[in-house]
Amino acid sequence: MPLDTAFTGQKFASVGTRPIRPDGIDKVTGRARYGADTTAPGQLVGLILRSPHAHARIKKIDISKAEKLPGVKAVLTSADLPDLTEGDKSMFDVLENCMARTTVFYEGHAVAAVAAIDAKTAKQALKLIKVDYEILPHVTDVDEAMSPKAPVLHPKMFTIGMEPRPKKASNIAKRTEYGHGDVEAGFAEADHIIKESFKTEQTHQGYIEPHACLATIGPDGQGELWVCTQGHFVYRNTCAQLLGMDVAKLKVTASEIGGGFGGKTHVWAEPVALALSRKANRPVKIVMSREEVFRASGPTSSTSIDVKIGVKNDGTITAAQAELRYQGGPYLGMWAELGAMTSFACYDLKNVKSVGYEVLVNRPKVAAYRAPSAPMAAFAVESVIDDLARKIGMDPIAFRIKNAAKQGTKSSYGPVYGPIGIGPTLEAAQNHPHMKAPLGKNQGRGMACGFWFNFGGQTCTDINIGIDGTVSLTVGTIDVGGSRAALSLVAAEELGVPYSQIKCNIADTGSLGHNDMTDGSRGTFSSSMATVFAARNAIKVLRDRAAQMMEIPVDDVVWEDGHAKAKGDSHGNLAPLSLKDIAAAAGNTGGPIAGHNEIVADGAGVSFATHICDVEVDPETGSTKVLRYTVIQDAGKAVHPTYVEGQYQGGAAQGIGWALNEEYIYGKDGRLQNAGFLDYRMPVCSDLPFIDTVILEIPNPNHPYGVRGVGETSIVPPLGAIGNAVSNAIGIRMNHAPMSPPRILKAIEGAKKH
Amino acid sequence: MAEIHLWGALRPAAGGASSVEVEAADIREMFRKLEERYPGMASHIARGVAVSINGKIYRDSWSEKLPGDAEIYLLPRIQGG
Amino acid sequence: MSIQVSTTINGDRVDFICEADESLLDALRNRVGLTGAKEGCGTGDCGACSVSLDGRIVCSCLVLGAEAEGRGIDTIEGMSDGAILHPLQRKFLEHGALQCGICTPGFLMAAQAVLKKNPNPSEEEIRFGLAGNLCRCTGYDKIVRAVQDAALEMRGA
């Protein structure tokens, strides 16, 4: 029978408070163990040999000298990783990305690996592996890769989604289109049309913890993997398939994770570590260096976007159109498609058309990065929206309010919206004190909206009552930012006991059913839903046990304030039974007391945010200082408000870095020039002000507590908000992110000449 | 009879139509009938199709009912970060 | 070439053997078993490996293990007084100044160094004092507030 997930509008005792997180002491004392923080007896050091070329055919690999080096226990090439993907192209891409087979597609692409008794020996062994490359021409720019003269990565790639299907191979893997109405008719109605092109450079999720894992496979085909990941069940499934193992025989334990943001939803070195362990018959630990993380994990797309929007003098948008070209590295993903789906999602449009092109280049395989593809599209669209507002003399917030999507709007990606929160976030922005802060010389204010989907997904949770009445809450979604605290609050709320009576653990893959990854802003949203139902199931058992203890019918037992209470006059003198009382008698009343729930937390809503920011641009250096920043976003119900604020602030900070300084810089040789934190410049403490947050709580009708996903949306508006602020500060539209000092200076110099 | 709106990539399998009509009580029945009538859709459905019912996106639940007057939209299965 | 090092870590005498070219970070993590200091970059850019060397905050990835000979090292593992958390540790928890927590040991060491030098820092002084530590999760807002609050308490105000 399907569970009733509808919002109940109850008042909360625990949910909404701010207790200390259960993993807190471990994390402030250095006790918490992350991916690289474990060891196994006899473990070997695994190192990966990577291509120095952006594009090359592998003619021959000679591992014989490396194998003979004393201390080397295994040397691996793709020959040790047979193709077990059975025609599943995207799985094959994962396999090939983990270890090149016939061709290397980017500088840093893995070609071989060794496991040795120590790092020194492993490094020496790598040097002894001889790879014979035939260097091929490469292409790294998204627009260049689309030109007919560009070197083609895959000779059998004929663009999907183009009618008729091209007969000539190209780097354009796919074309997708979204929209409705008639944009040409819409543009004909417009009084003003703005058409502008934008570029955004490639960025990395920038998690401070490099990928790390410890893999052990025994001669009986059973294995264990300790790894930092956003989804240990997904990693298990992928690794088991690639290595030809039974899923149940590979136990994956998720370590604490030092950041993921989407970059740890895909496997990188893990199948290699497992394969090395299998070959060497010893545990193998692989820890990627920072340089490897930049060169060979999964950054986000660089993009090239054209936007055209038409408006009437009264402020009504009559048509909106975009062409989005996103590069995915060497493999097909749905990056441009997500950009096409999200680009105009904030607005109520009669005529809209977005076309996306997935383009392949010789760069690492693109992975999801927090609301993947939406920030770039929002940068382009929110910039044009601002320019249009200025053109017709309308306030930028008022212009957006006039055209904002609302319940009943047909979204730009197809379905009609139910109740949504963009209107409230815009109104809250309009009334926020930030809008009244004075601006001085060289300072500018900008605002922008953002949209992202939220997901539900497969989730299960166990609640086990200990013999002393304390509660073990076992979940399967990785805790990236404090969700164990939030989930404990939910369990405390349902059971009616104090937060301190709950201990939340994240199970390994052997101890719980499948859970989808912590991505799509689903960690707290879906696990909290499963926790609510698991708790309610536990309460059914508790009431039954209490009924036995009290010797009354179970229908006469209610669960209130953490106690089983006899209701009705005939049971007047029966004392309430606490969790502790009932647990103490569990052995006599039927055994261990537990509540489980397995659900697909589906039907999650969508999420909107509005950001406002003030900047000061130094016209002599082109340097931008962020003076004030405000995030306004609907959380439905903030289970632990501190961690919701944290998500808002963290996403904003990443977006600010993306907007102002972060980019992958490629040389003409197709090699990444800035594979380190010195020159890949992320925001530091002195770059940012305090980030103000406003949590709106418009309940999600499809969650018992009204909770919405919150983790991703806050990275979507910053590029647009900063772009508008900088453009207002210097009086010139910036259309290339990051808006780094050299680009700003160039724009200022360029404007002087005209 | 439910009207099922198709996103761009599914339309060629339906002869270019942007929506089709199908009699189905839940998501699973809908997918089965679509595959029967439009074999070209099978590979998409196997890869994963999300279903929007009145604006709420369902990525997995076969048993989710399709209310008679609901707006039903098929979308690609999206991943987050 | 192996080198025998005799040093003091968190007040205890510790002996270990390391390679000549091995960093103090690797020696702490792999030889002594203290994994609180983290490698985020290996090039001194992220501060996740911050420890105190003879009272001075350093990136342990830029110090050789051999350089610890005869000196005093303080790591995150020695920050609390037995079970009693340092005010900075407590304030980080109260303010939610950590999300994934990987940068937290480094930040706590760096914040302690900032407050040792200046017990009453301005917001700007805190921000610049912590500019050698990268955090990707928090946007630094709650970290700065936690340090301000801890400084207040430590001044006895």
PDB file of N, CA and C in Angstrom, chain A residues 347 382 385-390 393-403 426 430 435 445-449 724 728:
ATOM      1  N   TYR A 347      10.847  31.501 -15.672  1.00  0.00           N
ATOM      2  CA  TYR A 347       9.930  32.464 -16.278  1.00  0.00           C
ATOM      3  C   TYR A 347       8.705  31.840 -16.909  1.00  0.00           C
ATOM      4  N   GLU A 382      20.180  35.447 -17.123  1.00  0.00           N
ATOM      5  CA  GLU A 382      19.975  36.511 -16.134  1.00  0.00           C
ATOM      6  C   GLU A 382      20.679  37.799 -16.551  1.00  0.00           C
ATOM      7  N   ILE A 385      18.287  39.299 -19.154  1.00  0.00           N
ATOM      8  CA  ILE A 385      17.090  39.777 -18.445  1.00  0.00           C
ATOM      9  C   ILE A 385      17.365  41.158 -17.835  1.00  0.00           C
ATOM     10  N   ASP A 386      18.533  41.301 -17.230  1.00  0.00           N
ATOM     11  CA  ASP A 386      18.894  42.581 -16.615  1.00  0.00           C
ATOM     12  C   ASP A 386      19.012  43.674 -17.672  1.00  0.00           C
ATOM     13  N   ASP A 387      19.646  43.346 -18.795  1.00  0.00           N
ATOM     14  CA  ASP A 387      19.832  44.340 -19.858  1.00  0.00           C
ATOM     15  C   ASP A 387      18.488  44.772 -20.432  1.00  0.00           C
ATOM     16  N   LEU A 388      17.561  43.830 -20.548  1.00  0.00           N
ATOM     17  CA  LEU A 388      16.229  44.168 -21.045  1.00  0.00           C
ATOM     18  C   LEU A 388      15.510  45.088 -20.064  1.00  0.00           C
ATOM     19  N   ALA A 389      15.616  44.771 -18.790  1.00  0.00           N
ATOM     20  CA  ALA A 389      14.967  45.607 -17.776  1.00  0.00           C
ATOM     21  C   ALA A 389      15.472  47.035 -17.888  1.00  0.00           C
ATOM     22  N   ARG A 390      16.794  47.144 -18.037  1.00  0.00           N
ATOM     23  CA  ARG A 390      17.380  48.474 -18.145  1.00  0.00           C
ATOM     24  C   ARG A 390      16.870  49.183 -19.399  1.00  0.00           C
ATOM     25  N   GLY A 393      13.559  50.580 -18.904  1.00  0.00           N
ATOM     26  CA  GLY A 393      13.469  51.430 -17.719  1.00  0.00           C
ATOM     27  C   GLY A 393      12.709  50.803 -16.568  1.00  0.00           C
ATOM     28  N   MET A 394      12.816  49.475 -16.431  1.00  0.00           N
ATOM     29  CA  MET A 394      12.090  48.809 -15.348  1.00  0.00           C
ATOM     30  C   MET A 394      13.090  48.289 -14.318  1.00  0.00           C
ATOM     31  N   ASP A 395      12.697  48.313 -13.047  1.00  0.00           N
ATOM     32  CA  ASP A 395      13.549  47.775 -11.991  1.00  0.00           C
ATOM     33  C   ASP A 395      13.777  46.284 -12.230  1.00  0.00           C
ATOM     34  N   PRO A 396      15.029  45.790 -12.069  1.00  0.00           N
ATOM     35  CA  PRO A 396      15.308  44.390 -12.419  1.00  0.00           C
ATOM     36  C   PRO A 396      14.493  43.376 -11.622  1.00  0.00           C
ATOM     37  N   ILE A 397      14.206  43.681 -10.347  1.00  0.00           N
ATOM     38  CA  ILE A 397      13.395  42.719  -9.592  1.00  0.00           C
ATOM     39  C   ILE A 397      11.941  42.785 -10.058  1.00  0.00           C
ATOM     40  N   ALA A 398      11.437  43.986 -10.252  1.00  0.00           N
ATOM     41  CA  ALA A 398      10.045  44.137 -10.696  1.00  0.00           C
ATOM     42  C   ALA A 398       9.839  43.452 -12.049  1.00  0.00           C
ATOM     43  N   PHE A 399      10.856  43.565 -12.915  1.00  0.00           N
ATOM     44  CA  PHE A 399      10.769  42.929 -14.237  1.00  0.00           C
ATOM     45  C   PHE A 399      10.673  41.417 -14.087  1.00  0.00           C
ATOM     46  N   ARG A 400      11.478  40.886 -13.173  1.00  0.00           N
ATOM     47  CA  ARG A 400      11.439  39.432 -12.971  1.00  0.00           C
ATOM     48  C   ARG A 400      10.127  39.001 -12.327  1.00  0.00           C
ATOM     49  N   ILE A 401       9.637  39.800 -11.370  1.00  0.00           N
ATOM     50  CA  ILE A 401       8.369  39.445 -10.724  1.00  0.00           C
ATOM     51  C   ILE A 401       7.262  39.396 -11.768  1.00  0.00           C
ATOM     52  N   LYS A 402       7.287  40.359 -12.691  1.00  0.00           N
ATOM     53  CA  LYS A 402       6.246  40.421 -13.719  1.00  0.00           C
ATOM     54  C   LYS A 402       6.250  39.166 -14.582  1.00  0.00           C
ATOM     55  N   ASN A 403       7.420  38.617 -14.851  1.00  0.00           N
ATOM     56  CA  ASN A 403       7.525  37.487 -15.770  1.00  0.00           C
ATOM     57  C   ASN A 403       7.800  36.154 -15.089  1.00  0.00           C
ATOM     58  N   LEU A 426      11.525  36.332  -4.853  1.00  0.00           N
ATOM     59  CA  LEU A 426      11.712  37.647  -5.475  1.00  0.00           C
ATOM     60  C   LEU A 426      11.139  38.750  -4.596  1.00  0.00           C
ATOM     61  N   GLN A 430      13.032  41.884  -2.874  1.00  0.00           N
ATOM     62  CA  GLN A 430      12.612  43.275  -3.064  1.00  0.00           C
ATOM     63  C   GLN A 430      12.540  44.016  -1.729  1.00  0.00           C
ATOM     64  N   MET A 435      18.792  45.684  -0.289  1.00  0.00           N
ATOM     65  CA  MET A 435      18.469  46.541  -1.434  1.00  0.00           C
ATOM     66  C   MET A 435      18.605  48.019  -1.070  1.00  0.00           C
ATOM     67  N   ARG A 445      25.381  46.833  -7.851  1.00  0.00           N
ATOM     68  CA  ARG A 445      24.519  45.806  -7.280  1.00  0.00           C
ATOM     69  C   ARG A 445      23.953  44.968  -8.405  1.00  0.00           C
ATOM     70  N   GLY A 446      23.869  43.648  -8.155  1.00  0.00           N
ATOM     71  CA  GLY A 446      23.266  42.764  -9.141  1.00  0.00           C
ATOM     72  C   GLY A 446      22.423  41.719  -8.456  1.00  0.00           C
ATOM     73  N   MET A 447      21.384  41.251  -9.150  1.00  0.00           N
ATOM     74  CA  MET A 447      20.614  40.150  -8.599  1.00  0.00           C
ATOM     75  C   MET A 447      20.316  39.157  -9.706  1.00  0.00           C
ATOM     76  N   ALA A 448      19.952  37.962  -9.307  1.00  0.00           N
ATOM     77  CA  ALA A 448      19.635  36.926 -10.283  1.00  0.00           C
ATOM     78  C   ALA A 448      18.799  35.847  -9.620  1.00  0.00           C
ATOM     79  N   CYS A 449      18.036  35.141 -10.458  1.00  0.00           N
ATOM     80  CA  CYS A 449      17.251  33.988  -9.993  1.00  0.00           C
ATOM     81  C   CYS A 449      17.917  32.714 -10.454  1.00  0.00           C
ATOM     82  N   ASN A 724      25.792  40.665 -13.160  1.00  0.00           N
ATOM     83  CA  ASN A 724      25.017  41.900 -13.190  1.00  0.00           C
ATOM     84  C   ASN A 724      25.631  42.965 -12.292  1.00  0.00           C
ATOM     85  N   ASN A 728      27.085  46.405 -13.694  1.00  0.00           N
ATOM     86  CA  ASN A 728      26.559  47.675 -13.192  1.00  0.00           C
ATOM     87  C   ASN A 728      27.673  48.540 -12.619  1.00  0.00           C
TER      88      ASN A 728
END
